[in-house]
Each structure stands twice: as structure tokens, then as C-alpha cells.
Amino acid sequence: MSLERVEESLGRLGYAFVEDEEHPDVLRARFDDYRFQFMLTGDEHSVMQTRGRWNHTVDVSRKVEMVKLCNEWNMNRIWPKVYVRRESEGLLGVYGELASDFRSGALDDQIDRSINCGLSTVIAFFHSLEERLGAELDELDD
């Protein structure tokens, strides 16, 4: 497994991406206006991680509510893993990620499917969150 193979897969799938100059082991892209990154982790860099960040920020005063929404998702689904992370003194970010272990190797088609699965499930979570919050979305980024 290598970042070059992830780049090739993104190209095969027709997805635009950029390399991160500060973090050469990360590829960045936007899908449905959500920021995503693709990276290899693990001892042997054999775990491909697809991580997306919701395009809204949340005031820290709503942390319990957001954690409950994430926990509900995590209890009812296998993937993606979703969570809330403090990004500054008063703001939270909401993330979703899918990790695929390719320690035993991977066919191109497996990498493609992992990327598509990560993107579609993380975006489904973001859409679900937006549906649950409804009109409250307008209050989030103030």
C-alpha cells in the first residue's frame, strides 16, 4: 500500500485532489462541499484512512448534544466512526472516518471501493446530521 496507489485510485474514480505541502503523507479533496483527507496510518502504513470534516462549526456549549448525535450514529452503524473534536477555545468540529486495513495487500478495486465507501458513508452521516438539526443549521456558524 502506498499514497501513490491512493492517488491512482482517486484518479481512476475521477476525483480531484491536492497534495498537502505541510503534510506530505496526506491528500486533500472536497466532496459535496465537505473537506476530506486521505492518509496511510499504522505501523506499516497499511491502513488507509478516509476522513471528512462537516462544513459547519459548533459552539462548545452544544458539545453534549453533538456527542449524543454522534454516539447514536455509532451505536446503530458499523461505519463510519463519527466524533466531535475541539478545534479552538470555543468551537467544535464534527468528523467522520473510515479506516481500511490493507496489511495483507490490496487490489486496485479494493482501494477504489474503500474510498467510495468512506466518502458515501461519511457524507450520509453529514446529511443525516443536517436533517436532524434542520433549521438550527443557520445558528451554528455564527
PDB file of C-alpha atoms in Angstrom:
ATOM      1  CA  MET A   1       0.000   0.000   0.000  1.00  0.00           C
ATOM      2  CA  SER A   2       1.264   3.482  -0.804  1.00  0.00           C
ATOM      3  CA  LEU A   3      -0.034   7.008  -1.110  1.00  0.00           C
ATOM      4  CA  GLU A   4       0.710   6.767  -4.836  1.00  0.00           C
ATOM      5  CA  ARG A   5      -1.828   3.939  -5.089  1.00  0.00           C
ATOM      6  CA  VAL A   6      -4.392   6.113  -3.303  1.00  0.00           C
ATOM      7  CA  GLU A   7      -3.646   8.897  -5.819  1.00  0.00           C
ATOM      8  CA  GLU A   8      -4.089   6.451  -8.695  1.00  0.00           C
ATOM      9  CA  SER A   9      -7.392   5.278  -7.246  1.00  0.00           C
ATOM     10  CA  LEU A  10      -8.701   8.813  -6.837  1.00  0.00           C
ATOM     11  CA  GLY A  11      -7.703   9.462 -10.453  1.00  0.00           C
ATOM     12  CA  ARG A  12      -9.444   6.303 -11.676  1.00  0.00           C
ATOM     13  CA  LEU A  13     -12.579   7.355  -9.828  1.00  0.00           C
ATOM     14  CA  GLY A  14     -12.424  10.807 -11.441  1.00  0.00           C
ATOM     15  CA  TYR A  15     -11.899  12.669  -8.160  1.00  0.00           C
ATOM     16  CA  ALA A  16      -9.790  15.814  -7.956  1.00  0.00           C
ATOM     17  CA  PHE A  17      -7.383  16.097  -5.027  1.00  0.00           C
ATOM     18  CA  VAL A  18      -4.343  18.068  -3.910  1.00  0.00           C
ATOM     19  CA  GLU A  19      -1.245  17.068  -2.039  1.00  0.00           C
ATOM     20  CA  ASP A  20      -0.645  18.757   1.301  1.00  0.00           C
ATOM     21  CA  GLU A  21       2.710  20.578   1.253  1.00  0.00           C
ATOM     22  CA  GLU A  22       2.902  20.677   5.061  1.00  0.00           C
ATOM     23  CA  HIS A  23       1.901  17.025   5.413  1.00  0.00           C
ATOM     24  CA  PRO A  24       3.291  15.005   2.500  1.00  0.00           C
ATOM     25  CA  ASP A  25       1.508  11.880   3.718  1.00  0.00           C
ATOM     26  CA  VAL A  26      -1.952  13.450   3.265  1.00  0.00           C
ATOM     27  CA  LEU A  27      -4.108  14.021   0.181  1.00  0.00           C
ATOM     28  CA  ARG A  28      -6.935  16.561   0.415  1.00  0.00           C
ATOM     29  CA  ALA A  29     -10.184  16.864  -1.534  1.00  0.00           C
ATOM     30  CA  ARG A  30     -13.711  18.314  -1.380  1.00  0.00           C
ATOM     31  CA  PHE A  31     -16.864  16.310  -1.897  1.00  0.00           C
ATOM     32  CA  ASP A  32     -20.328  17.860  -1.578  1.00  0.00           C
ATOM     33  CA  ASP A  33     -18.602  20.899  -0.028  1.00  0.00           C
ATOM     34  CA  TYR A  34     -17.107  18.778   2.776  1.00  0.00           C
ATOM     35  CA  ARG A  35     -13.347  18.634   3.298  1.00  0.00           C
ATOM     36  CA  PHE A  36     -11.774  15.197   3.143  1.00  0.00           C
ATOM     37  CA  GLN A  37      -8.309  13.835   3.628  1.00  0.00           C
ATOM     38  CA  PHE A  38      -6.831  10.507   2.670  1.00  0.00           C
ATOM     39  CA  MET A  39      -3.814   9.153   4.508  1.00  0.00           C
ATOM     40  CA  LEU A  40      -1.982   5.982   5.391  1.00  0.00           C
ATOM     41  CA  THR A  41      -1.532   5.138   9.050  1.00  0.00           C
ATOM     42  CA  GLY A  42      -0.415   2.213  11.158  1.00  0.00           C
ATOM     43  CA  ASP A  43       2.994   0.730  11.817  1.00  0.00           C
ATOM     44  CA  GLU A  44       3.448  -0.374   8.224  1.00  0.00           C
ATOM     45  CA  HIS A  45       1.434   2.484   6.662  1.00  0.00           C
ATOM     46  CA  SER A  46      -1.020  -0.151   5.507  1.00  0.00           C
ATOM     47  CA  VAL A  47      -4.219   1.342   6.924  1.00  0.00           C
ATOM     48  CA  MET A  48      -5.916   3.768   4.565  1.00  0.00           C
ATOM     49  CA  GLN A  49      -7.975   6.356   6.359  1.00  0.00           C
ATOM     50  CA  THR A  50     -10.670   8.442   4.670  1.00  0.00           C
ATOM     51  CA  ARG A  51     -11.592  11.321   6.983  1.00  0.00           C
ATOM     52  CA  GLY A  52     -14.188  14.016   6.375  1.00  0.00           C
ATOM     53  CA  ARG A  53     -14.978  17.182   8.291  1.00  0.00           C
ATOM     54  CA  TRP A  54     -18.508  18.560   8.439  1.00  0.00           C
ATOM     55  CA  ASN A  55     -18.730  22.002   6.829  1.00  0.00           C
ATOM     56  CA  HIS A  56     -20.199  23.620   9.957  1.00  0.00           C
ATOM     57  CA  THR A  57     -18.575  24.551  13.241  1.00  0.00           C
ATOM     58  CA  VAL A  58     -20.404  24.123  16.520  1.00  0.00           C
ATOM     59  CA  ASP A  59     -20.179  26.230  19.642  1.00  0.00           C
ATOM     60  CA  VAL A  60     -18.619  24.317  22.531  1.00  0.00           C
ATOM     61  CA  SER A  61     -21.801  24.911  24.558  1.00  0.00           C
ATOM     62  CA  ARG A  62     -23.503  22.326  22.286  1.00  0.00           C
ATOM     63  CA  LYS A  63     -20.884  19.630  22.834  1.00  0.00           C
ATOM     64  CA  VAL A  64     -23.130  17.247  24.799  1.00  0.00           C
ATOM     65  CA  GLU A  65     -25.821  17.446  22.118  1.00  0.00           C
ATOM     66  CA  MET A  66     -23.354  16.801  19.306  1.00  0.00           C
ATOM     67  CA  VAL A  67     -21.680  13.925  21.154  1.00  0.00           C
ATOM     68  CA  LYS A  68     -25.103  12.335  21.691  1.00  0.00           C
ATOM     69  CA  LEU A  69     -25.888  12.597  17.958  1.00  0.00           C
ATOM     70  CA  CYS A  70     -22.522  11.035  17.097  1.00  0.00           C
ATOM     71  CA  ASN A  71     -22.935   8.274  19.676  1.00  0.00           C
ATOM     72  CA  GLU A  72     -26.385   7.451  18.336  1.00  0.00           C
ATOM     73  CA  TRP A  73     -24.907   7.054  14.850  1.00  0.00           C
ATOM     74  CA  ASN A  74     -22.010   4.944  16.149  1.00  0.00           C
ATOM     75  CA  MET A  75     -24.318   2.632  18.111  1.00  0.00           C
ATOM     76  CA  ASN A  76     -26.539   1.937  15.109  1.00  0.00           C
ATOM     77  CA  ARG A  77     -23.965   1.562  12.335  1.00  0.00           C
ATOM     78  CA  ILE A  78     -20.699  -0.209  11.732  1.00  0.00           C
ATOM     79  CA  TRP A  79     -19.140   2.711   9.885  1.00  0.00           C
ATOM     80  CA  PRO A  80     -18.071   5.388   9.574  1.00  0.00           C
ATOM     81  CA  LYS A  81     -16.757   6.233  13.012  1.00  0.00           C
ATOM     82  CA  VAL A  82     -18.012   9.742  13.829  1.00  0.00           C
ATOM     83  CA  TYR A  83     -16.878  12.097  16.555  1.00  0.00           C
ATOM     84  CA  VAL A  84     -16.635  15.665  17.834  1.00  0.00           C
ATOM     85  CA  ARG A  85     -13.270  17.382  18.284  1.00  0.00           C
ATOM     86  CA  ARG A  86     -12.391  20.720  19.863  1.00  0.00           C
ATOM     87  CA  GLU A  87     -10.743  22.917  17.240  1.00  0.00           C
ATOM     88  CA  SER A  88     -10.333  26.137  19.185  1.00  0.00           C
ATOM     89  CA  GLU A  89     -11.262  27.599  22.549  1.00  0.00           C
ATOM     90  CA  GLY A  90     -14.948  27.846  21.760  1.00  0.00           C
ATOM     91  CA  LEU A  91     -15.538  25.783  18.624  1.00  0.00           C
ATOM     92  CA  LEU A  92     -16.002  22.125  17.784  1.00  0.00           C
ATOM     93  CA  GLY A  93     -15.610  20.262  14.518  1.00  0.00           C
ATOM     94  CA  VAL A  94     -17.565  17.134  13.605  1.00  0.00           C
ATOM     95  CA  TYR A  95     -15.761  14.344  11.760  1.00  0.00           C
ATOM     96  CA  GLY A  96     -16.394  11.003  10.157  1.00  0.00           C
ATOM     97  CA  GLU A  97     -13.787   8.476   9.111  1.00  0.00           C
ATOM     98  CA  LEU A  98     -13.375   5.025   7.704  1.00  0.00           C
ATOM     99  CA  ALA A  99     -10.179   3.012   8.124  1.00  0.00           C
ATOM    100  CA  SER A 100      -9.382   0.104   5.808  1.00  0.00           C
ATOM    101  CA  ASP A 101      -6.587  -2.296   6.748  1.00  0.00           C
ATOM    102  CA  PHE A 102      -4.581  -3.396   3.727  1.00  0.00           C
ATOM    103  CA  ARG A 103      -1.751  -5.066   5.646  1.00  0.00           C
ATOM    104  CA  SER A 104      -2.193  -8.205   3.536  1.00  0.00           C
ATOM    105  CA  GLY A 105      -2.217  -6.189   0.321  1.00  0.00           C
ATOM    106  CA  ALA A 106      -4.942  -4.698  -1.829  1.00  0.00           C
ATOM    107  CA  LEU A 107      -6.215  -4.917  -5.361  1.00  0.00           C
ATOM    108  CA  ASP A 108      -6.934  -1.644  -7.124  1.00  0.00           C
ATOM    109  CA  ASP A 109     -10.646  -2.417  -6.980  1.00  0.00           C
ATOM    110  CA  GLN A 110     -10.464  -2.844  -3.191  1.00  0.00           C
ATOM    111  CA  ILE A 111      -8.850   0.560  -2.771  1.00  0.00           C
ATOM    112  CA  ASP A 112     -11.476   2.114  -5.068  1.00  0.00           C
ATOM    113  CA  ARG A 113     -14.312   0.525  -3.083  1.00  0.00           C
ATOM    114  CA  SER A 114     -12.816   1.613   0.225  1.00  0.00           C
ATOM    115  CA  ILE A 115     -12.585   5.229  -0.954  1.00  0.00           C
ATOM    116  CA  ASN A 116     -16.145   5.172  -2.284  1.00  0.00           C
ATOM    117  CA  CYS A 117     -17.416   3.561   0.913  1.00  0.00           C
ATOM    118  CA  GLY A 118     -15.634   6.126   3.083  1.00  0.00           C
ATOM    119  CA  LEU A 119     -16.942   9.041   1.069  1.00  0.00           C
ATOM    120  CA  SER A 120     -20.517   7.821   0.769  1.00  0.00           C
ATOM    121  CA  THR A 121     -20.922   6.812   4.418  1.00  0.00           C
ATOM    122  CA  VAL A 122     -19.292   9.939   5.872  1.00  0.00           C
ATOM    123  CA  ILE A 123     -21.394  12.148   3.594  1.00  0.00           C
ATOM    124  CA  ALA A 124     -24.501  10.161   4.591  1.00  0.00           C
ATOM    125  CA  PHE A 125     -23.704  10.932   8.235  1.00  0.00           C
ATOM    126  CA  PHE A 126     -23.283  14.639   7.480  1.00  0.00           C
ATOM    127  CA  HIS A 127     -26.600  14.696   5.591  1.00  0.00           C
ATOM    128  CA  SER A 128     -28.279  12.864   8.479  1.00  0.00           C
ATOM    129  CA  LEU A 129     -26.880  15.400  10.926  1.00  0.00           C
ATOM    130  CA  GLU A 130     -28.152  18.267   8.794  1.00  0.00           C
ATOM    131  CA  GLU A 131     -31.587  16.661   8.574  1.00  0.00           C
ATOM    132  CA  ARG A 132     -31.718  16.140  12.351  1.00  0.00           C
ATOM    133  CA  LEU A 133     -30.684  19.731  13.091  1.00  0.00           C
ATOM    134  CA  GLY A 134     -32.937  21.261  10.415  1.00  0.00           C
ATOM    135  CA  ALA A 135     -33.420  24.998  10.893  1.00  0.00           C
ATOM    136  CA  GLU A 136     -30.795  25.030  13.668  1.00  0.00           C
ATOM    137  CA  LEU A 137     -28.066  24.797  10.991  1.00  0.00           C
ATOM    138  CA  ASP A 138     -28.355  28.542  10.420  1.00  0.00           C
ATOM    139  CA  GLU A 139     -27.347  29.149  14.048  1.00  0.00           C
ATOM    140  CA  LEU A 140     -24.200  27.014  14.016  1.00  0.00           C
ATOM    141  CA  ASP A 141     -21.646  29.143  12.203  1.00  0.00           C
ATOM    142  CA  ASP A 142     -22.416  32.477  13.899  1.00  0.00           C
TER     143      ASP A 142
END
